[in-house]
PDB file of C-alpha atoms and ligand atoms in Angstrom:
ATOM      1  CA  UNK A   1      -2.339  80.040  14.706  1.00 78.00           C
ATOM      2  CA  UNK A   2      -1.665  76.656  15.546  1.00 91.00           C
ATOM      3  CA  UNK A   3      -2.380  73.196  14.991  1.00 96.00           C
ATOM      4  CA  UNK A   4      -4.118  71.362  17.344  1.00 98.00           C
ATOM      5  CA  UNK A   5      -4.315  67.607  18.378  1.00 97.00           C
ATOM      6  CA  UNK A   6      -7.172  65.795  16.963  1.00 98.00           C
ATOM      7  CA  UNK A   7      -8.986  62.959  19.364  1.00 97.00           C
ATOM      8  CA  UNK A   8      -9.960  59.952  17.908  1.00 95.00           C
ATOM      9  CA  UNK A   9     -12.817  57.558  18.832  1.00 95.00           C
ATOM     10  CA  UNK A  10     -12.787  55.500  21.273  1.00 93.00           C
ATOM     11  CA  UNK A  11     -11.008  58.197  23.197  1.00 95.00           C
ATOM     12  CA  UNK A  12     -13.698  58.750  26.271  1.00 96.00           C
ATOM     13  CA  UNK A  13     -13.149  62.378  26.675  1.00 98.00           C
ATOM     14  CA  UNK A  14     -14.928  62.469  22.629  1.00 98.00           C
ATOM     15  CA  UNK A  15     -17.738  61.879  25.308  1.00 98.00           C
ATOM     16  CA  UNK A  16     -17.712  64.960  27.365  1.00 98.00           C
ATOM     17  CA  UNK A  17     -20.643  67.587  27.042  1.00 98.00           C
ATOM     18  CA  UNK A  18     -19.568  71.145  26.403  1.00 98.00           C
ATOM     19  CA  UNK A  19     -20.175  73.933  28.780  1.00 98.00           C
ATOM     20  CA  UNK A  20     -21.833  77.151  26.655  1.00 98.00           C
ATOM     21  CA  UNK A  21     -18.904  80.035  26.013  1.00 98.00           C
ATOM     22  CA  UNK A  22     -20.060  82.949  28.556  1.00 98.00           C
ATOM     23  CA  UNK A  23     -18.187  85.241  26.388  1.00 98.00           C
ATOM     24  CA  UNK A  24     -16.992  85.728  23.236  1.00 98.00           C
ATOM     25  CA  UNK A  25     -13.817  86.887  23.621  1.00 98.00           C
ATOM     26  CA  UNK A  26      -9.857  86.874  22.148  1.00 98.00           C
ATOM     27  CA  UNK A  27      -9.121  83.484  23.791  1.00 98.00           C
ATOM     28  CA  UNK A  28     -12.551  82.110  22.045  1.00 98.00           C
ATOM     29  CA  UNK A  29     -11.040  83.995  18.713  1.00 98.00           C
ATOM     30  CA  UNK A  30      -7.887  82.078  18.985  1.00 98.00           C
ATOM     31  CA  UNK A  31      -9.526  79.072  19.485  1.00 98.00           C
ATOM     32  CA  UNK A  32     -11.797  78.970  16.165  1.00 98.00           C
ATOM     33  CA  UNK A  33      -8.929  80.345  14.507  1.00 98.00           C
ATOM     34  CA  UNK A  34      -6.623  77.127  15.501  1.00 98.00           C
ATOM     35  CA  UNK A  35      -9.666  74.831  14.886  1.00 98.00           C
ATOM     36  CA  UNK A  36     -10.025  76.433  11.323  1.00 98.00           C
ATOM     37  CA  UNK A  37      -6.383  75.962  10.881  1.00 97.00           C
ATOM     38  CA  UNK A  38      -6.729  72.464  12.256  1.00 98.00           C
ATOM     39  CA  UNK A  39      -9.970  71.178  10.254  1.00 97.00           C
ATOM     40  CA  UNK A  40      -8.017  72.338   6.980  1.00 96.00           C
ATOM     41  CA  UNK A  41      -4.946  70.720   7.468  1.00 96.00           C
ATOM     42  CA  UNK A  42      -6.888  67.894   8.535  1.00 96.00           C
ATOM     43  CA  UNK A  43      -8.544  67.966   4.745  1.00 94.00           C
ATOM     44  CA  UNK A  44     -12.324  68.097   7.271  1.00 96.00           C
ATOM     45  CA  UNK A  45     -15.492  69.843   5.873  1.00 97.00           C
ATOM     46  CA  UNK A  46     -16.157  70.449   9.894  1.00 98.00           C
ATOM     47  CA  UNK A  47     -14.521  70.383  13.383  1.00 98.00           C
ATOM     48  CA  UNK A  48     -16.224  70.598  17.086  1.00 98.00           C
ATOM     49  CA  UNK A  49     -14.205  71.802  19.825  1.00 98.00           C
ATOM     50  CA  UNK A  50     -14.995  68.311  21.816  1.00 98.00           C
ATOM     51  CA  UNK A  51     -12.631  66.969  18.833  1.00 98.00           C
ATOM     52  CA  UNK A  52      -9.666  68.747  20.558  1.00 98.00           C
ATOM     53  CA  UNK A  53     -10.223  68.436  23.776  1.00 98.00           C
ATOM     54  CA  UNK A  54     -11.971  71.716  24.415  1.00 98.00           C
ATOM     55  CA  UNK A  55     -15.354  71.072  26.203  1.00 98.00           C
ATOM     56  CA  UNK A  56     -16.677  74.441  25.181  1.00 98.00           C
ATOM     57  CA  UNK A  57     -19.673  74.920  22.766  1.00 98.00           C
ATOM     58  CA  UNK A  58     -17.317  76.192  19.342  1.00 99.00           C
ATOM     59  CA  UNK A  59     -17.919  74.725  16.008  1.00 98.00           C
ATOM     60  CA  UNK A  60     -16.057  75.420  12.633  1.00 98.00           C
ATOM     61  CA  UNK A  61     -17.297  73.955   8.947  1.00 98.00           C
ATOM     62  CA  UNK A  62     -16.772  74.836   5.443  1.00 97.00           C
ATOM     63  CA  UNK A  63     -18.518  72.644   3.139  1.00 96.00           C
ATOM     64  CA  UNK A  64     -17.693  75.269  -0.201  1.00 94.00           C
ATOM     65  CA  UNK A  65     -16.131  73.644  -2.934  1.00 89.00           C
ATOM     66  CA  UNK A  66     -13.289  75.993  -2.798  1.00 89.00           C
ATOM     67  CA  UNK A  67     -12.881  75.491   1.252  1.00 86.00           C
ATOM     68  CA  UNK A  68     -12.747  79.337   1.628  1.00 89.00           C
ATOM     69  CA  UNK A  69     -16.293  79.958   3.424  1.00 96.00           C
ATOM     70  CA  UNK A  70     -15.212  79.354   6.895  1.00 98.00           C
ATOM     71  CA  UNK A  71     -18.836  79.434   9.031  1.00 98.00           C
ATOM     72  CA  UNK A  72     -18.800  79.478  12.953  1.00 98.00           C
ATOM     73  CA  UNK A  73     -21.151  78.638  15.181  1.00 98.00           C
ATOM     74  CA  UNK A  74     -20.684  79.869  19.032  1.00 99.00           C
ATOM     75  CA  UNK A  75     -23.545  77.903  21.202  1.00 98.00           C
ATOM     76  CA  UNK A  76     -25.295  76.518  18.812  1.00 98.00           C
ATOM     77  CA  UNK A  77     -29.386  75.546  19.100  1.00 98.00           C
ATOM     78  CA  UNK A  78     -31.338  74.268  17.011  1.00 98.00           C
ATOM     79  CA  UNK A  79     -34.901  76.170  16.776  1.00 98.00           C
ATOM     80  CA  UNK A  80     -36.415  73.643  14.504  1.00 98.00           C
ATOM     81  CA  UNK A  81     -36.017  70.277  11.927  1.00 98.00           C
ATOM     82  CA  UNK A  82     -38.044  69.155   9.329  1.00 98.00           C
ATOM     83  CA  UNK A  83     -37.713  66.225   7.043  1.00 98.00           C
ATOM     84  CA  UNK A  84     -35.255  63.047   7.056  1.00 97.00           C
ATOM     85  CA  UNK A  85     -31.981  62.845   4.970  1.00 96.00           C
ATOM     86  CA  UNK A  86     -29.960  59.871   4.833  1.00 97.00           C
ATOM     87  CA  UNK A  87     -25.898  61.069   3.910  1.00 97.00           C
ATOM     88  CA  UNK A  88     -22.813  58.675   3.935  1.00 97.00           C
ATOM     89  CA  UNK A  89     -21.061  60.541   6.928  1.00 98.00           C
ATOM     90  CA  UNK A  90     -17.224  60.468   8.175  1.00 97.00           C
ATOM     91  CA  UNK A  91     -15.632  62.367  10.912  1.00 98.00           C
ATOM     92  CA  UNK A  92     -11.709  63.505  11.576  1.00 98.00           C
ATOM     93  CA  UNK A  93     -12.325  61.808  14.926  1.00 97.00           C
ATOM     94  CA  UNK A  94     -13.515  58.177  13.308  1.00 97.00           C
ATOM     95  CA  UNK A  95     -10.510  58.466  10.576  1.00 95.00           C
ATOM     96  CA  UNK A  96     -11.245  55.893   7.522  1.00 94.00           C
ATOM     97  CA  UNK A  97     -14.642  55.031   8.275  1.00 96.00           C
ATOM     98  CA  UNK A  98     -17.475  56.064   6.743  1.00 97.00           C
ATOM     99  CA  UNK A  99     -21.304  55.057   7.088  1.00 97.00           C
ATOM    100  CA  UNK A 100     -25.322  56.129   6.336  1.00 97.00           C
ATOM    101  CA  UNK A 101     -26.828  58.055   9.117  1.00 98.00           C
ATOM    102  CA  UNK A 102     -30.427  59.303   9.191  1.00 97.00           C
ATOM    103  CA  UNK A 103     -30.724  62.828   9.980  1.00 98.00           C
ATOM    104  CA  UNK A 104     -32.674  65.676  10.081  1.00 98.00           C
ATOM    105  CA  UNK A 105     -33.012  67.472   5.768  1.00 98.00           C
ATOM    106  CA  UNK A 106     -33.658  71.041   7.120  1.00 98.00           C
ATOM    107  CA  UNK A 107     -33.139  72.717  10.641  1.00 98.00           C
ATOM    108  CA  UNK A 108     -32.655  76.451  12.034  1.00 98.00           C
ATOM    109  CA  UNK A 109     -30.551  76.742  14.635  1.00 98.00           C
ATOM    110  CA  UNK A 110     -29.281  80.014  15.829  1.00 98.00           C
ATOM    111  CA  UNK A 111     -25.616  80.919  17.424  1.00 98.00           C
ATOM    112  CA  UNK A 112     -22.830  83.152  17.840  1.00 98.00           C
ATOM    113  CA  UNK A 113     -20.514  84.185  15.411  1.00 98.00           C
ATOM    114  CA  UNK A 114     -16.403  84.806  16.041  1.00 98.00           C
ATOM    115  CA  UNK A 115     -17.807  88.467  16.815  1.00 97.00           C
ATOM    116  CA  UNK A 116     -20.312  87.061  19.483  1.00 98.00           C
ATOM    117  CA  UNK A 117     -23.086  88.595  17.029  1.00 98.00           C
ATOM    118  CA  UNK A 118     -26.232  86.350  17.223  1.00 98.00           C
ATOM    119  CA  UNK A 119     -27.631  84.946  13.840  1.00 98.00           C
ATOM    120  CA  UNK A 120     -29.882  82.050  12.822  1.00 98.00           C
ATOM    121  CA  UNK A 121     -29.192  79.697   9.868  1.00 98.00           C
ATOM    122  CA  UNK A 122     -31.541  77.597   7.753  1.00 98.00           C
ATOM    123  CA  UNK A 123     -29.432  74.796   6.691  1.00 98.00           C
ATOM    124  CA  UNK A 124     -30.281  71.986   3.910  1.00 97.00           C
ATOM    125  CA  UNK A 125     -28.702  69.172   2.654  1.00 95.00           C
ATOM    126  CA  UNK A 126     -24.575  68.927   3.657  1.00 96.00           C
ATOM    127  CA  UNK A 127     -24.728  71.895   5.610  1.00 97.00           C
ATOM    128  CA  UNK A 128     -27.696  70.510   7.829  1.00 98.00           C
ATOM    129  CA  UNK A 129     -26.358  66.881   8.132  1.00 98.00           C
ATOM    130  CA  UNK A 130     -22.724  68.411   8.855  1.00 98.00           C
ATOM    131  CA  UNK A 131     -24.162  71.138  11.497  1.00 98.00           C
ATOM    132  CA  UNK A 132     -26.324  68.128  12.969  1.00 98.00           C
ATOM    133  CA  UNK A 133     -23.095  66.008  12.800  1.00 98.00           C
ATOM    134  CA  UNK A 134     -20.833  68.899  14.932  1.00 98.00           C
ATOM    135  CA  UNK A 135     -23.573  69.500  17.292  1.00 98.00           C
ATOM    136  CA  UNK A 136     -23.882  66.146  18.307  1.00 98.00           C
ATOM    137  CA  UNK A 137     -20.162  66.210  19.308  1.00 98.00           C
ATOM    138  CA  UNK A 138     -20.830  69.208  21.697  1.00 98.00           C
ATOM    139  CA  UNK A 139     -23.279  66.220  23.308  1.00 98.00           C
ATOM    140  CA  UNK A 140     -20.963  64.115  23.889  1.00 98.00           C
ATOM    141  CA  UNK A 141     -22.243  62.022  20.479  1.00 98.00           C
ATOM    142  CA  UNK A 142     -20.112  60.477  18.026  1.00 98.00           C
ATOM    143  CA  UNK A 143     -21.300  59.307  14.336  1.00 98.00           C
ATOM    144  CA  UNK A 144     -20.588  55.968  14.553  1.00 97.00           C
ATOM    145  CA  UNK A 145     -22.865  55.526  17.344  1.00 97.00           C
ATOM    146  CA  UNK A 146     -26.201  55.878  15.337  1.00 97.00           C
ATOM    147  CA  UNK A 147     -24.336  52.439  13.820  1.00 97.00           C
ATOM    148  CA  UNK A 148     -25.315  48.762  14.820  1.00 96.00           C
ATOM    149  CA  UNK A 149     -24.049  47.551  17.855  1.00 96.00           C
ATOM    150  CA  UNK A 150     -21.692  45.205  15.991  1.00 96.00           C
ATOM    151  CA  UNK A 151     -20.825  47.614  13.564  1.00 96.00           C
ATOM    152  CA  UNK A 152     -19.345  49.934  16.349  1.00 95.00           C
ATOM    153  CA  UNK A 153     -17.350  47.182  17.926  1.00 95.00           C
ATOM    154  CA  UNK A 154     -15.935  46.098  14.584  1.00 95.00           C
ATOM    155  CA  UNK A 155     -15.251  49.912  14.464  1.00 95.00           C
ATOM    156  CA  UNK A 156     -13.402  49.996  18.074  1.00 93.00           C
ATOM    157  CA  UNK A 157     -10.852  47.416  17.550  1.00 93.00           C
ATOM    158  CA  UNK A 158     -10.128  48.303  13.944  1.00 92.00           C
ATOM    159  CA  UNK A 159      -9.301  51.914  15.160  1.00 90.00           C
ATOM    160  CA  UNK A 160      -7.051  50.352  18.141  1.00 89.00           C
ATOM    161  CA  UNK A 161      -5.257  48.002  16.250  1.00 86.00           C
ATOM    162  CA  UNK A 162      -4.401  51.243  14.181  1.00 80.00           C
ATOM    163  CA  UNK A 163      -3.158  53.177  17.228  1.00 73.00           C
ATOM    164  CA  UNK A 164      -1.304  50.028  18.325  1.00 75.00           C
ATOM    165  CA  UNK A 165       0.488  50.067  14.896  1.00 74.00           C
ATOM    166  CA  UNK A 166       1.419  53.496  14.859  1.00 67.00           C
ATOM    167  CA  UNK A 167       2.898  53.366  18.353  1.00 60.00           C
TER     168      UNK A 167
HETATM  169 NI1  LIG B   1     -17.039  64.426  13.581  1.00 54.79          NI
END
């Protein structure tokens, strides 16, 4: 396994829409099994393939307590929603920030799993917001952009200045 390189917002390619995986397959294995690796060395509860710079629809989360119920979602769709939830959300993507977002409190979506076996989901609560959260990615759609205008700029050049730092 290995670790892969994390975007972070306001990289442009965080807003690239995913092609569906034809085929679940070994290289499709190797790639959940590096984002797993990735989202837990990253301390994340969840991890889209968008996030490393794989436009392919592939999305990793555990949201257990114990962070060993790894749950993968292969071209993900979501059959129905019900209900509004507001959750303080943060993403490995938007590092240090953290903010309310409105989303949907229950939803069924169906997918693939690392097998290419289909299965549907009904998801409350974390799980839901988190699924709704990783989904968006594979749209192109990052958390902070459900924020106020200002709050995203404020966002933007706090994040550069970071990069600029680090550099
Ligand atoms: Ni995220």
């Amino acid at each position: 396994m290995a670790l892969l390189p994390i975007l972070h917002y306001p990289d442009p390619r965080l807003h690239t829409r995913a092609s569906p995986v034809a085929e679940v397959d070994d290289r499709i294995r190797k790639l959940v099994d590096d984002m797993a690796e990735t989202m837990r060395a990253a301390v994340g509860i969840g991890l889209a393939a968008t996030q490393v710079n794989v436009h392919q629809r592939v999305i990793v989360l555990d949201v257990s307590e114990d962070q060993q119920h790894l749950q993968v979602f292969i071209n993900p769709r979501l059959v129905s929603s019900e209900g509004l939830s507001e959750r303080e959300e943060g993403c490995l993507s938007v590092p240090g920030i953290y903010d309310r977002v409105t989303r949907a409190e229950r939803i069924v979506v169906q997918a693939l799993d690392r097998e290419g076996k289909p299965f549907t989901l009904q998801a409350e609560g974390l799980l839901a917001t988190c699924l709704q959260h990783e989904m968006d990615h594979l749209e192109g759609k990052v958390f902070v952009e459900y924020l106020s205008q200002l709050k995203q700029n404020r966002i933007k050049t706090k994040l550069r200045k970071r990069v600029r730092e680090t550099l």
